[in-house]
XYZ file of C-alpha atoms in Angstrom:
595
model
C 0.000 0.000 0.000
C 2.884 2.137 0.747
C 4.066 2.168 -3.186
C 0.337 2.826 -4.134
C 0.220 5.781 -1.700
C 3.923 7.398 -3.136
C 3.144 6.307 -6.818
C -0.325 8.283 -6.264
C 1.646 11.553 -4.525
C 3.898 10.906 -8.160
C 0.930 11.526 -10.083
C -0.274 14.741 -8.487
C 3.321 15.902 -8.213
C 3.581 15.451 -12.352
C 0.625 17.657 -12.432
C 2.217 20.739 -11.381
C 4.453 21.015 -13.632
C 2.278 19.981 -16.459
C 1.376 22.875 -18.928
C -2.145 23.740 -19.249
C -3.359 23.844 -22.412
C -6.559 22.031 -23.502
C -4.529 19.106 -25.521
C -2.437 18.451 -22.630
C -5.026 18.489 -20.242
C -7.329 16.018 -22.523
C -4.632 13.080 -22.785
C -3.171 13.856 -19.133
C -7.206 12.933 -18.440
C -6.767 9.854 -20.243
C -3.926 8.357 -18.415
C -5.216 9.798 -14.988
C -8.362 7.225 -15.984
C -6.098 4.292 -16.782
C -4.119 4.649 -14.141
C -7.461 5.099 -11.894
C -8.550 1.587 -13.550
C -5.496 -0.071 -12.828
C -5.356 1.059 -9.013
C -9.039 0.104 -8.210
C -8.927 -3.337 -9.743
C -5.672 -3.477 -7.381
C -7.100 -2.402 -4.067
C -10.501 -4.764 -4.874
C -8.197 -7.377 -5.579
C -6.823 -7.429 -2.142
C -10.358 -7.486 -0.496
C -10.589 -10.687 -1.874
C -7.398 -12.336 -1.999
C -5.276 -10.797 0.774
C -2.761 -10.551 -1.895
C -3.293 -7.712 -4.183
C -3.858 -8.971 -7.932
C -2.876 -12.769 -7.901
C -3.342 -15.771 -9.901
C -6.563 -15.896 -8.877
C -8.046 -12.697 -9.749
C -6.467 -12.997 -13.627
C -8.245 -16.735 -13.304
C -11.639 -15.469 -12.349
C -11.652 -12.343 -14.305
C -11.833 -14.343 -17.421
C -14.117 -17.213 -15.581
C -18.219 -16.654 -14.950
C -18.670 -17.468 -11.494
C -22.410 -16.286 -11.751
C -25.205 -14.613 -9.748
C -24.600 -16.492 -6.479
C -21.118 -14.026 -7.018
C -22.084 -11.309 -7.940
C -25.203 -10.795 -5.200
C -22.842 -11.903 -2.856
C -20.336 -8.709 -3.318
C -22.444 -6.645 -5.203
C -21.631 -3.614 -2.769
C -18.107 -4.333 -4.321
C -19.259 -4.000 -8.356
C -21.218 -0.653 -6.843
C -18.307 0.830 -5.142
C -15.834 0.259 -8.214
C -18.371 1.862 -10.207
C -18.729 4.688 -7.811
C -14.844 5.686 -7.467
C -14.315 4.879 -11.518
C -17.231 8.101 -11.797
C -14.864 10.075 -9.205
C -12.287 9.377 -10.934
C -13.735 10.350 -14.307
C -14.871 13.391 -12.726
C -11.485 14.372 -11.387
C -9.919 15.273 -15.401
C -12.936 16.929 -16.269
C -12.714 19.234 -13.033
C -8.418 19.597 -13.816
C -9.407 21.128 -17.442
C -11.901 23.974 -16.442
C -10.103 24.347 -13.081
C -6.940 25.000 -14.772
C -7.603 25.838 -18.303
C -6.592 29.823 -17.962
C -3.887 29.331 -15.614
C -0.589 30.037 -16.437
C 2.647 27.411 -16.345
C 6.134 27.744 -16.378
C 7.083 25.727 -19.057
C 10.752 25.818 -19.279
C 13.046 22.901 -19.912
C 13.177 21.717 -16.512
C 9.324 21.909 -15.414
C 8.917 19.956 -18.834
C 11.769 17.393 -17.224
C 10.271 17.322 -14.138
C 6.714 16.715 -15.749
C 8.102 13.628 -17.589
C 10.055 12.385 -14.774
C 7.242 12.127 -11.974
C 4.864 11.039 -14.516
C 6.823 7.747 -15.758
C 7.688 7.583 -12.167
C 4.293 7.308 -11.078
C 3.132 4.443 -13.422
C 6.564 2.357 -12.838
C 6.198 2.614 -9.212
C 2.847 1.656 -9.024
C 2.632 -1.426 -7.193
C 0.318 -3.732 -9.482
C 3.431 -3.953 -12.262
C 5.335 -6.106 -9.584
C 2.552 -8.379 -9.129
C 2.004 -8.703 -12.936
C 5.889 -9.539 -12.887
C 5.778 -11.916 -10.377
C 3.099 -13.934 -12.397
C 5.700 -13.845 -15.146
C 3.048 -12.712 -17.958
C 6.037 -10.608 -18.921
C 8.853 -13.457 -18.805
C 10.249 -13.684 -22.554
C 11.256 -17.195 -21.892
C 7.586 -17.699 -22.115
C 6.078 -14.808 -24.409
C 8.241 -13.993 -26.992
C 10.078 -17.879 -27.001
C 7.342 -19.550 -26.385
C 7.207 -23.091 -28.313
C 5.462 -26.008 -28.988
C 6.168 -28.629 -26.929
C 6.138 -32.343 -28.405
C 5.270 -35.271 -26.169
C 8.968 -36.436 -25.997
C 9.702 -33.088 -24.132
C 7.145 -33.819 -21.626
C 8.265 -37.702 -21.161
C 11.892 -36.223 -19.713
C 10.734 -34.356 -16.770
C 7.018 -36.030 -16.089
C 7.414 -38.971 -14.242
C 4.778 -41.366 -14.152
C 5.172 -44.460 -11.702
C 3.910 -48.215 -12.554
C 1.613 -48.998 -10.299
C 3.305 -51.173 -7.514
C 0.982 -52.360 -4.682
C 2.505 -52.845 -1.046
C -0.513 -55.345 -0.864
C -3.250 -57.134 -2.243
C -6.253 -55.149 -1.390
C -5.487 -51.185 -1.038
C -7.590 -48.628 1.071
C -10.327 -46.683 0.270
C -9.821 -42.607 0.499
C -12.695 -40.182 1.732
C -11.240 -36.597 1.097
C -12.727 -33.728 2.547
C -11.740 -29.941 1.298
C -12.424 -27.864 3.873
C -13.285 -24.093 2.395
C -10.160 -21.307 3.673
C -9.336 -23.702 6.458
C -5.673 -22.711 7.312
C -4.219 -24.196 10.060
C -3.972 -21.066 11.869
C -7.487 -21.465 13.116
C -6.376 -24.501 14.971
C -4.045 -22.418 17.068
C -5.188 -22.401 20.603
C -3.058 -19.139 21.445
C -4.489 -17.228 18.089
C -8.032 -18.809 18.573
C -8.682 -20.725 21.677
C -11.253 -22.839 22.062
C -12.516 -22.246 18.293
C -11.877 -26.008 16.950
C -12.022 -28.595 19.680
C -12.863 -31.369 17.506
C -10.280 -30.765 14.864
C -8.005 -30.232 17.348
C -9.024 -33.934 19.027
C -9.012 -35.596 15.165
C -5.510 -34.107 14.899
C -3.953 -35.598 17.896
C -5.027 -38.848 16.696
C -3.852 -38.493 13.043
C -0.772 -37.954 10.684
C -0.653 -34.148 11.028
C 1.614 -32.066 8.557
C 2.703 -29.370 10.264
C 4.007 -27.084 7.384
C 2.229 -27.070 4.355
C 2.698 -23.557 2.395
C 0.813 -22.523 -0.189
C 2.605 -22.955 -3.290
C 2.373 -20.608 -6.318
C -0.777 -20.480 -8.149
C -3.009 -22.498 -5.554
C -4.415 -19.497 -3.586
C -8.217 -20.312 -5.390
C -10.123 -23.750 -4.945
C -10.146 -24.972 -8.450
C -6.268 -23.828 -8.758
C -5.220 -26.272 -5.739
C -7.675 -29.059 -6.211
C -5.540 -29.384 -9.970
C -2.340 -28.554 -8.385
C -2.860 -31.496 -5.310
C -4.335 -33.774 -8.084
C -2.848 -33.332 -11.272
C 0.730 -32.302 -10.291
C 0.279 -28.861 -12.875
C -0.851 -25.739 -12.064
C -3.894 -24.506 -13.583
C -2.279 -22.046 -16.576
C -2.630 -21.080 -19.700
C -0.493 -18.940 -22.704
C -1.102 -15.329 -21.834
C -3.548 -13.490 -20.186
C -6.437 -16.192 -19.859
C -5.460 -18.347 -16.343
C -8.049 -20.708 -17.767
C -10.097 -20.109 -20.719
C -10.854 -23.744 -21.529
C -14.451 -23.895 -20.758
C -15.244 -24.650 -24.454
C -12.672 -27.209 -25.225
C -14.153 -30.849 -24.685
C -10.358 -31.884 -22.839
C -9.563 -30.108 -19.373
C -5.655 -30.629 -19.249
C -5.871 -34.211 -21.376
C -2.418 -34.651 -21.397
C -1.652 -34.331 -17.510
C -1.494 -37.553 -15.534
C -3.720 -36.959 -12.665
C -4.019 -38.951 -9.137
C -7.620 -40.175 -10.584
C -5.852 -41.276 -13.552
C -3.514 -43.377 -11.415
C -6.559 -44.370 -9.389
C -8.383 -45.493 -12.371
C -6.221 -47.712 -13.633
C -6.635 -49.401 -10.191
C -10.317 -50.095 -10.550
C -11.179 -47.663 -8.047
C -14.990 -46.119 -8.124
C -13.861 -42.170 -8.138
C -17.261 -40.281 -6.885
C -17.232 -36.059 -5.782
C -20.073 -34.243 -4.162
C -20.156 -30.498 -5.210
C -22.454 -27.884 -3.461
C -23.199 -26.154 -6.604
C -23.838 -26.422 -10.555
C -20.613 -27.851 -12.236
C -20.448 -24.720 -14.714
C -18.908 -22.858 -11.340
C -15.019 -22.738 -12.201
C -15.794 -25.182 -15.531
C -15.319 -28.358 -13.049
C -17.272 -30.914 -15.122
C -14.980 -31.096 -18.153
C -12.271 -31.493 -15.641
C -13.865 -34.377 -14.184
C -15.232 -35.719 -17.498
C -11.573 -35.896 -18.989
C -9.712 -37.785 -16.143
C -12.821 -40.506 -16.051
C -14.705 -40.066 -12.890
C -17.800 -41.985 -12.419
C -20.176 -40.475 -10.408
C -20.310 -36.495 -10.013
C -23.119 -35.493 -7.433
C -24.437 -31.515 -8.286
C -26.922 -28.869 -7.431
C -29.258 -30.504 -9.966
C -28.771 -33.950 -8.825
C -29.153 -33.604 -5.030
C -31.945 -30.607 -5.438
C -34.647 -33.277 -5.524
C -33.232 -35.331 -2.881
C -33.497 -31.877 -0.150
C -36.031 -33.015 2.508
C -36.547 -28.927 2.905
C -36.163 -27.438 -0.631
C -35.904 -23.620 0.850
C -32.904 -25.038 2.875
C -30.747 -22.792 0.405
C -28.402 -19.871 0.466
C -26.915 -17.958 -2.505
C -24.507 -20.042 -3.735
C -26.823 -23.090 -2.716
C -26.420 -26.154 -0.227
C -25.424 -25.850 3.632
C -22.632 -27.824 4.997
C -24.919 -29.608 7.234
C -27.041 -30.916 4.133
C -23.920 -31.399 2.380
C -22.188 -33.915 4.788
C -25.577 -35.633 4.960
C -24.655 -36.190 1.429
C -21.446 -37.407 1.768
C -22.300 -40.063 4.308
C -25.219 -41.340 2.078
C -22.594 -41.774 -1.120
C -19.980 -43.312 1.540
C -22.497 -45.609 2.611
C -23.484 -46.794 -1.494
C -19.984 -46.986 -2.202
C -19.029 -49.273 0.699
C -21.426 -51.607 -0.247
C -19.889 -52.758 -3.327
C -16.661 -54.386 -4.083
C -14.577 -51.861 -5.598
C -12.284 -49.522 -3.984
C -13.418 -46.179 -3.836
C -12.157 -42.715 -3.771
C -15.010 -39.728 -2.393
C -13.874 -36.536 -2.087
C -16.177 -32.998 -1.123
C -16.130 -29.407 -0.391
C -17.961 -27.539 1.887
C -19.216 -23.843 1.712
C -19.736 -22.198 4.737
C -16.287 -20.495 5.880
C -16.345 -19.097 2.037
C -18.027 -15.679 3.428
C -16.633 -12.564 4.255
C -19.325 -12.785 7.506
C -20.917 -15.560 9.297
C -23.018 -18.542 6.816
C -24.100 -21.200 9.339
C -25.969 -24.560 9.003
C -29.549 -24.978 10.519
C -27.791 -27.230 13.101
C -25.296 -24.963 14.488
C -27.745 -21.576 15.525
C -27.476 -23.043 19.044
C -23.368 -23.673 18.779
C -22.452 -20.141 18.176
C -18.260 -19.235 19.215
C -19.255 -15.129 19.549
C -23.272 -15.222 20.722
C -22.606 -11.516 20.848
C -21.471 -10.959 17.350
C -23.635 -13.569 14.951
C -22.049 -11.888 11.955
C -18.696 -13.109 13.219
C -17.098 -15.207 10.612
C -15.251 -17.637 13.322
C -19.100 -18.667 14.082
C -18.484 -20.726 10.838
C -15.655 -21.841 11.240
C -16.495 -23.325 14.903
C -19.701 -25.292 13.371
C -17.632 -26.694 10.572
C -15.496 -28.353 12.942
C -18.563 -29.689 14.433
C -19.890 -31.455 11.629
C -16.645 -32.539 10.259
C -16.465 -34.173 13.666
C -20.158 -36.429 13.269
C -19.475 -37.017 10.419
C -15.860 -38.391 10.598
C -17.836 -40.675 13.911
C -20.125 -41.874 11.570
C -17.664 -42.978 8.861
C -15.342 -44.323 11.400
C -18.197 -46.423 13.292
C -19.500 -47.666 9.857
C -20.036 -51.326 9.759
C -17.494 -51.004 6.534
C -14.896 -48.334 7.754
C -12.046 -51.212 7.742
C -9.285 -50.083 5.324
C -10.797 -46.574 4.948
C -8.264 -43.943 4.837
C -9.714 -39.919 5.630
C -7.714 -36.877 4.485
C -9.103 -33.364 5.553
C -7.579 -30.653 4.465
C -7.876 -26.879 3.689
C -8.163 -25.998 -0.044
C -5.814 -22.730 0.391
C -5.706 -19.502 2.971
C -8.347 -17.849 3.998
C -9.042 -14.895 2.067
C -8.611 -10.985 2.662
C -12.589 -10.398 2.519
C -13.077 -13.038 5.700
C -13.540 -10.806 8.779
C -11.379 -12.556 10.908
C -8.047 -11.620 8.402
C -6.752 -8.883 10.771
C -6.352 -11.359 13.625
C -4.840 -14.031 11.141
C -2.605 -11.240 9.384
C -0.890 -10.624 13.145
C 0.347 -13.918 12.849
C 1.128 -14.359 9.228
C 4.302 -15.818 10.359
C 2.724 -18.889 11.766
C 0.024 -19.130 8.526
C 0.050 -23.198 7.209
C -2.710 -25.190 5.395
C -4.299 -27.406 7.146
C -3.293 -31.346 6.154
C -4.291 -34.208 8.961
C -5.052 -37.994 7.528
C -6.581 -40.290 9.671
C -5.476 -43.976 9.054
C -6.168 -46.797 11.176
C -3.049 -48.388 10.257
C -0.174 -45.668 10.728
C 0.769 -43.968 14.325
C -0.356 -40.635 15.043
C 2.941 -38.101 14.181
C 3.535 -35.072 13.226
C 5.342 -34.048 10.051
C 7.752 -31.061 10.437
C 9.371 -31.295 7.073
C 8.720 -27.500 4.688
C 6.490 -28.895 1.410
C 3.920 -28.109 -0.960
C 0.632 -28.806 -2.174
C 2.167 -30.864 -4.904
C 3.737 -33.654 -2.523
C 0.378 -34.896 -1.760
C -0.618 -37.787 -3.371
C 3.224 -39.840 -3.267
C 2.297 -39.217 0.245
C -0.959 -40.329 0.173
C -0.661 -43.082 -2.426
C 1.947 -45.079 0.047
C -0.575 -44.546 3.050
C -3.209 -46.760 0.996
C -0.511 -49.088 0.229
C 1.264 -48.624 -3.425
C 4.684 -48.233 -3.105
C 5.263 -45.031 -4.631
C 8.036 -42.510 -3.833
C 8.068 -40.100 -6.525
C 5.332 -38.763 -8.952
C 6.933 -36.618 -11.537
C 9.414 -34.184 -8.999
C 7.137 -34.240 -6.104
C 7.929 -36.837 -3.590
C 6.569 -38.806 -0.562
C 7.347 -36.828 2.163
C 7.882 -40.388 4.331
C 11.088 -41.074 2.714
C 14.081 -39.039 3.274
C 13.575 -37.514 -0.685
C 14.131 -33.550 -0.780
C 10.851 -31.881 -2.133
C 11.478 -29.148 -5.509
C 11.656 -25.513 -4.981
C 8.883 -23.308 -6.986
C 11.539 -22.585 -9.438
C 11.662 -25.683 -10.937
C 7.660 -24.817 -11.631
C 8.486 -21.894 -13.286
C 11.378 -23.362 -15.158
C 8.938 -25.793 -16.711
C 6.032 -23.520 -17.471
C 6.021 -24.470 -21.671
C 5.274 -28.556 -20.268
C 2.392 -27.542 -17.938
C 1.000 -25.192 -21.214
C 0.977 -28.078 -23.193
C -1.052 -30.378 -20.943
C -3.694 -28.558 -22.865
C -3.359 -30.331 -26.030
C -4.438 -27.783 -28.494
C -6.174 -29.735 -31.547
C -3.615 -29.128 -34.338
C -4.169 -26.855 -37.803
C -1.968 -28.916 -39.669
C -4.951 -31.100 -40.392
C -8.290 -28.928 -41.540
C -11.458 -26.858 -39.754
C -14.517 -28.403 -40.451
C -17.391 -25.803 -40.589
C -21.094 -27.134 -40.291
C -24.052 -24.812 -40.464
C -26.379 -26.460 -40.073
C -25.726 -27.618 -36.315
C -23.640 -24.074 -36.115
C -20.575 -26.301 -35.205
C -16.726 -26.172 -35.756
C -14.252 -29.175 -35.724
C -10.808 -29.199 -35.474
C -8.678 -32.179 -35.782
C -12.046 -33.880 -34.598
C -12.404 -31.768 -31.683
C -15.619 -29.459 -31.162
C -14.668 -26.199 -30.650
C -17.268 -23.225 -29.810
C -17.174 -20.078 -30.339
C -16.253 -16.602 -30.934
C -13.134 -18.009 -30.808
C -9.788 -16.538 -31.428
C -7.008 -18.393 -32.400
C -3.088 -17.598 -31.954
C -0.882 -19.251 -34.353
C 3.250 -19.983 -33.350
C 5.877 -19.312 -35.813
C 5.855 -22.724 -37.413
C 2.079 -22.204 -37.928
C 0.270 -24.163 -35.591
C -1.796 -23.456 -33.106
C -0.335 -21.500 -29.677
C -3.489 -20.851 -27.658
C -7.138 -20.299 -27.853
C -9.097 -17.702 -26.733
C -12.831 -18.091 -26.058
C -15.909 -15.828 -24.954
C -19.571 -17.236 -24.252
C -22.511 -15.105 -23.071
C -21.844 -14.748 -19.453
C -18.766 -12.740 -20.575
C -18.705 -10.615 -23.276
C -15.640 -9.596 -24.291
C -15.013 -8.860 -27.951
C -11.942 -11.294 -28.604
C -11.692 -9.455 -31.988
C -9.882 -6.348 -30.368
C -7.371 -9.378 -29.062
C -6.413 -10.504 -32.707
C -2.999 -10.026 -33.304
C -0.584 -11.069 -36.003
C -0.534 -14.887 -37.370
C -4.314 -15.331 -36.284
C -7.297 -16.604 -36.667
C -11.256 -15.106 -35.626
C -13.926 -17.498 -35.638
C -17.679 -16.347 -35.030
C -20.944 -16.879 -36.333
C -22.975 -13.971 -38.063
C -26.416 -14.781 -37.170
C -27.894 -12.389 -39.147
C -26.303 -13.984 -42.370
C -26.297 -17.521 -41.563
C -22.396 -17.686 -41.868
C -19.215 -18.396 -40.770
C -17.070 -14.908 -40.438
C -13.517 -15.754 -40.664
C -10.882 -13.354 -40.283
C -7.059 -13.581 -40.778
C -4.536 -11.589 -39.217
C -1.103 -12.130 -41.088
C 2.477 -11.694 -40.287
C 2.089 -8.220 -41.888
C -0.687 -7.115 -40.103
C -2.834 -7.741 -43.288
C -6.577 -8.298 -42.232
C -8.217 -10.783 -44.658
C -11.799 -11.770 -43.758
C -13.760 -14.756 -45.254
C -17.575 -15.565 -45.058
C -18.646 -19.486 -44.748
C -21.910 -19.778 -46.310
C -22.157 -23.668 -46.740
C -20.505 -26.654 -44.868
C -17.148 -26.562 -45.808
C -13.559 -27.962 -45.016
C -10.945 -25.721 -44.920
C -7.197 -27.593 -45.430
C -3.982 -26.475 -43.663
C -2.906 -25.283 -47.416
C -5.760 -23.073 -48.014
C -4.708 -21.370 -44.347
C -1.257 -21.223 -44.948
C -2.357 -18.840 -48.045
C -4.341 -16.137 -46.340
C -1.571 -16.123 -43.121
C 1.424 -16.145 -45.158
């Protein structure tokens, strides 16, 4: 906040020495806008994520997250809205303030001008957290490459499947919404989690889990803990891949690994599976049974038992135990896993069963309310698992699915002891001592972890390592150094084949992969494709002010029952196209508009 304040004080000091007249005074207005734009999506970034503009705020920008969102923080879209009409207001005031008044507008108040000005926009602080997402790293911009499946075979390491014993344990896997750690602290919050705080005694506790770069939003670790990649894309999109039929086809994921074991994989979301674009996610890596909002709607014994974003943790754990109880009925391994809801808020959301187990009776709006009835029903419904008639070789993981966020109201007391800020990680297994695991790691040591608890003898999946052996985990450069290999777990369909237009079902194939649209397509130097850029109705950007050279822009003109291509080339030629009948278009007829 400090660089925000003196990059601000930068600005207004430029504007002394800036001359008057009604030109200057127009573009000055301009940039006083941008940079107004630029510092308000910065300061609303940190009421979310505690961390000015992360990974996660690039990720959701370009991600519909729907009503339930935007009701939710709506004072949030009103307030940007209000200091964006301040800010206009401010340029227009400057110009009829100052249009008469005289300058001195020698060399040096010109010098001075320029210097505070640049000054102001390279100090502000938003351009280090844009570099420290590495948007701006040439490696990966202006080198960037195709990467073949060789390239990937050198540094991904996929284990065979080696079992310690015949029959291997089932895993229940409960995410537990912004539960860090920290809340288990009896000398930051006493008395706030009893129960967790009795499970963790008994269990394999890891003491110091971080949270490791570009897992600070659910979807973002739940790929990280599972897949062993973290969720990116080329460029500006975090995750644009909502219209692709493959979500990351060519990682090797734990339910991947799983699969090939027989194992039933089942998950139990609280919402509708459009939320983050989990169900193509799911759909690629072969679950079998996804349980959603409209799935588990008609099963509600109380139908208004709802809130914005939908089911209650209390209903949802209800949930859980019913699919634990189905799957331990049949004869296959199984692995369930779940997220709750309820310490999402910025203020107290709490279950039906808790409004007589309240932490602060004399503040109900206290968000530590819901985190002290979460660790209620994680408790019942951890007893009821573990006091199943079929809980024998049943292995439970609970853990947090990153920190809690700036907007929850208990941040200031968590922010005094950042130092001591871990995710929580505690697996309950009937067959290993309870212990507690000092060792510094990452999300992405999970599963070589977890995969030896439930008996396959696994020490090392890709560079991330069981943290029982005496293995050293990989630093977060090593991510970074490898950034091309997770890009290419996408799997773009190829050019070098043909695009398949059909009208009459208003479709387009490529390399016999539906692809929807607008779409824009980036093209790398050898021609193929480099990334793809979609929009949809939720969000409307016009991806047609993105096309840049070597490119290709795919929509549908509805009022001329057509296919409008257009073609960007090397030489910043435009060349558009109209598709008026089902057509193929080959790689040589594309090579002659681009080249």
């Amino acid at each position: 906040m400090n660089f925000l304040i003196a990059s601000f004080l930068l600005l207004i000091f430029s504007y002394l020495f800036l001359k008057k007249t009604k030109i200057n005074l127009v573009v000055f207005g301009i940039f006083v806008f941008l940079y107004s734009v630029i510092s308000v999506t910065y300061i609303i970034s940190n009421y979310f994520t505690g961390n000015w503009v992360d990974e996660s705020v690039i990720y959701h920008l370009f991600y519909w997250l729907g009503w339930a969102w935007f009701w939710a923080d709506a004072w949030i879209i009103i307030l940007w809205a209000i200091l964006l009409i301040i800010w206009i207001a401010l340029p227009i005031w400057f110009y009829y303030f100052w249009k008469n008044k005289e300058t001195k507008t020698n060399v040096y108040y010109k010098g001075l001008f320029w210097v505070f000005f640049i000054s102001a926009f390279i100090f502000h602080p938003i351009l280090k957290n844009i570099y420290d997402l590495w948007y701006f790293d040439l490696n990966n911009v202006v080198k960037w490459k195709l990467v073949s499946k060789e390239d990937i075979e050198k540094v991904y390491f996929v284990p065979e499947a080696k079992k310690k014993t015949e029959k291997t344990k089932n895993i229940i896997y409960l995410y537990l919404e912004s539960f860090e750690k920290t809340y288990l602290d009896e000398d930051v919050f006493p008395d706030l989690t009893p129960n967790l705080n009795k499970l963790r005694k008994e269990a394999i506790s890891f003491e110091n889990l971080k949270m490791a770069y570009w897992t600070s939003w659910t979807i973002a670790w739940m790929v990280w803990s599972q897949c062993w990649s973290p969720l990116i894309n080329s460029g500006w999109w975090g995750n644009s891949m909502h219209w692709i039929e493959d979500f990351l086809p060519w990682a090797f994921c734990l339910w991947d690994f799983l699969k090939k074991q027989n194992y039933n994989l089942s998950y139990i979301w609280w919402a509708n599976l459009s939320f983050a674009w989990k169900w193509n996610f799911y759909k690629t890596h072969s679950f079998d049974n996804i349980l959603w909002r409209e799935k588990l709607e008609p099963k509600l014994k109380n139908k208004d038992y709802i809130n914005d974003w939908w089911l209650y943790d209390d209903s949802l754990f209800d949930f859980v135990f019913e699919e634990y109880e189905r799957l331990s009925e049949t004869w296959q391994n199984f692995w369930l896993f779940t997220l709750n809801l309820d310490t999402h808020w910025s203020e107290w959301v709490i279950s039906e069963s808790c409004k007589n187990y309240l932490y602060d009776s004399q503040n109900e709006k206290n968000i530590l309310n819901s985190y002290h009835c979460v660790d209620k029903l994680v408790w019942e419904l951890v007893e009821k698992i573990r006091n199943h008639k079929n809980f024998k070789n049943t292995t439970i993981v609970i853990t947090s699915d990153h920190y809690a966020m700036k907007h929850n109201n208990s941040y200031d007391t968590l922010e005094k002891n950042k130092d001591k800020r871990r995710n929580l990680f505690l697996v309950l297994d009937s067959d290993s001592e309870a212990q507690k695991i000092e060792k510094e790691w990452t999300t992405l040591d999970i599963w070589a972890s977890i995969l030896n608890l439930i008996w396959f003898d696994v020490d090392k999946l890709w560079a991330w390592v069981n943290l029982f052996s005496n293995l050293e985990t990989n630093s977060e450069s090593y991510l970074k150094k490898n950034r091309n290999i997770f890009e290419s777990f996408w799997s773009y369909p190829s050019l070098k084949n043909w695009i398949d237009f059909d009208l009459k079902n208003k479709k387009i194939k490529i390399e016999w992969k539906d692809i929807q649209f607008p779409a824009l397509i980036y093209l790398s130097d050898n021609w193929d494709t480099k990334q793809i850029l979609w929009t949809d109705d939720a969000w409307e950007l016009d991806l047609r002010t993105l096309i840049k050279n070597n490119s290709i822009f795919i929509d549908y003109c509805e009022e001329n029952k057509w296919f409008c291509l257009n073609f960007k080339t090397k030489y910043w030629e435009n060349i558009s196209q109209n598709i008026s009948e089902n057509k193929n278009i080959n790689y040589e007829e594309i090579l002659q508009k681009l080249k």
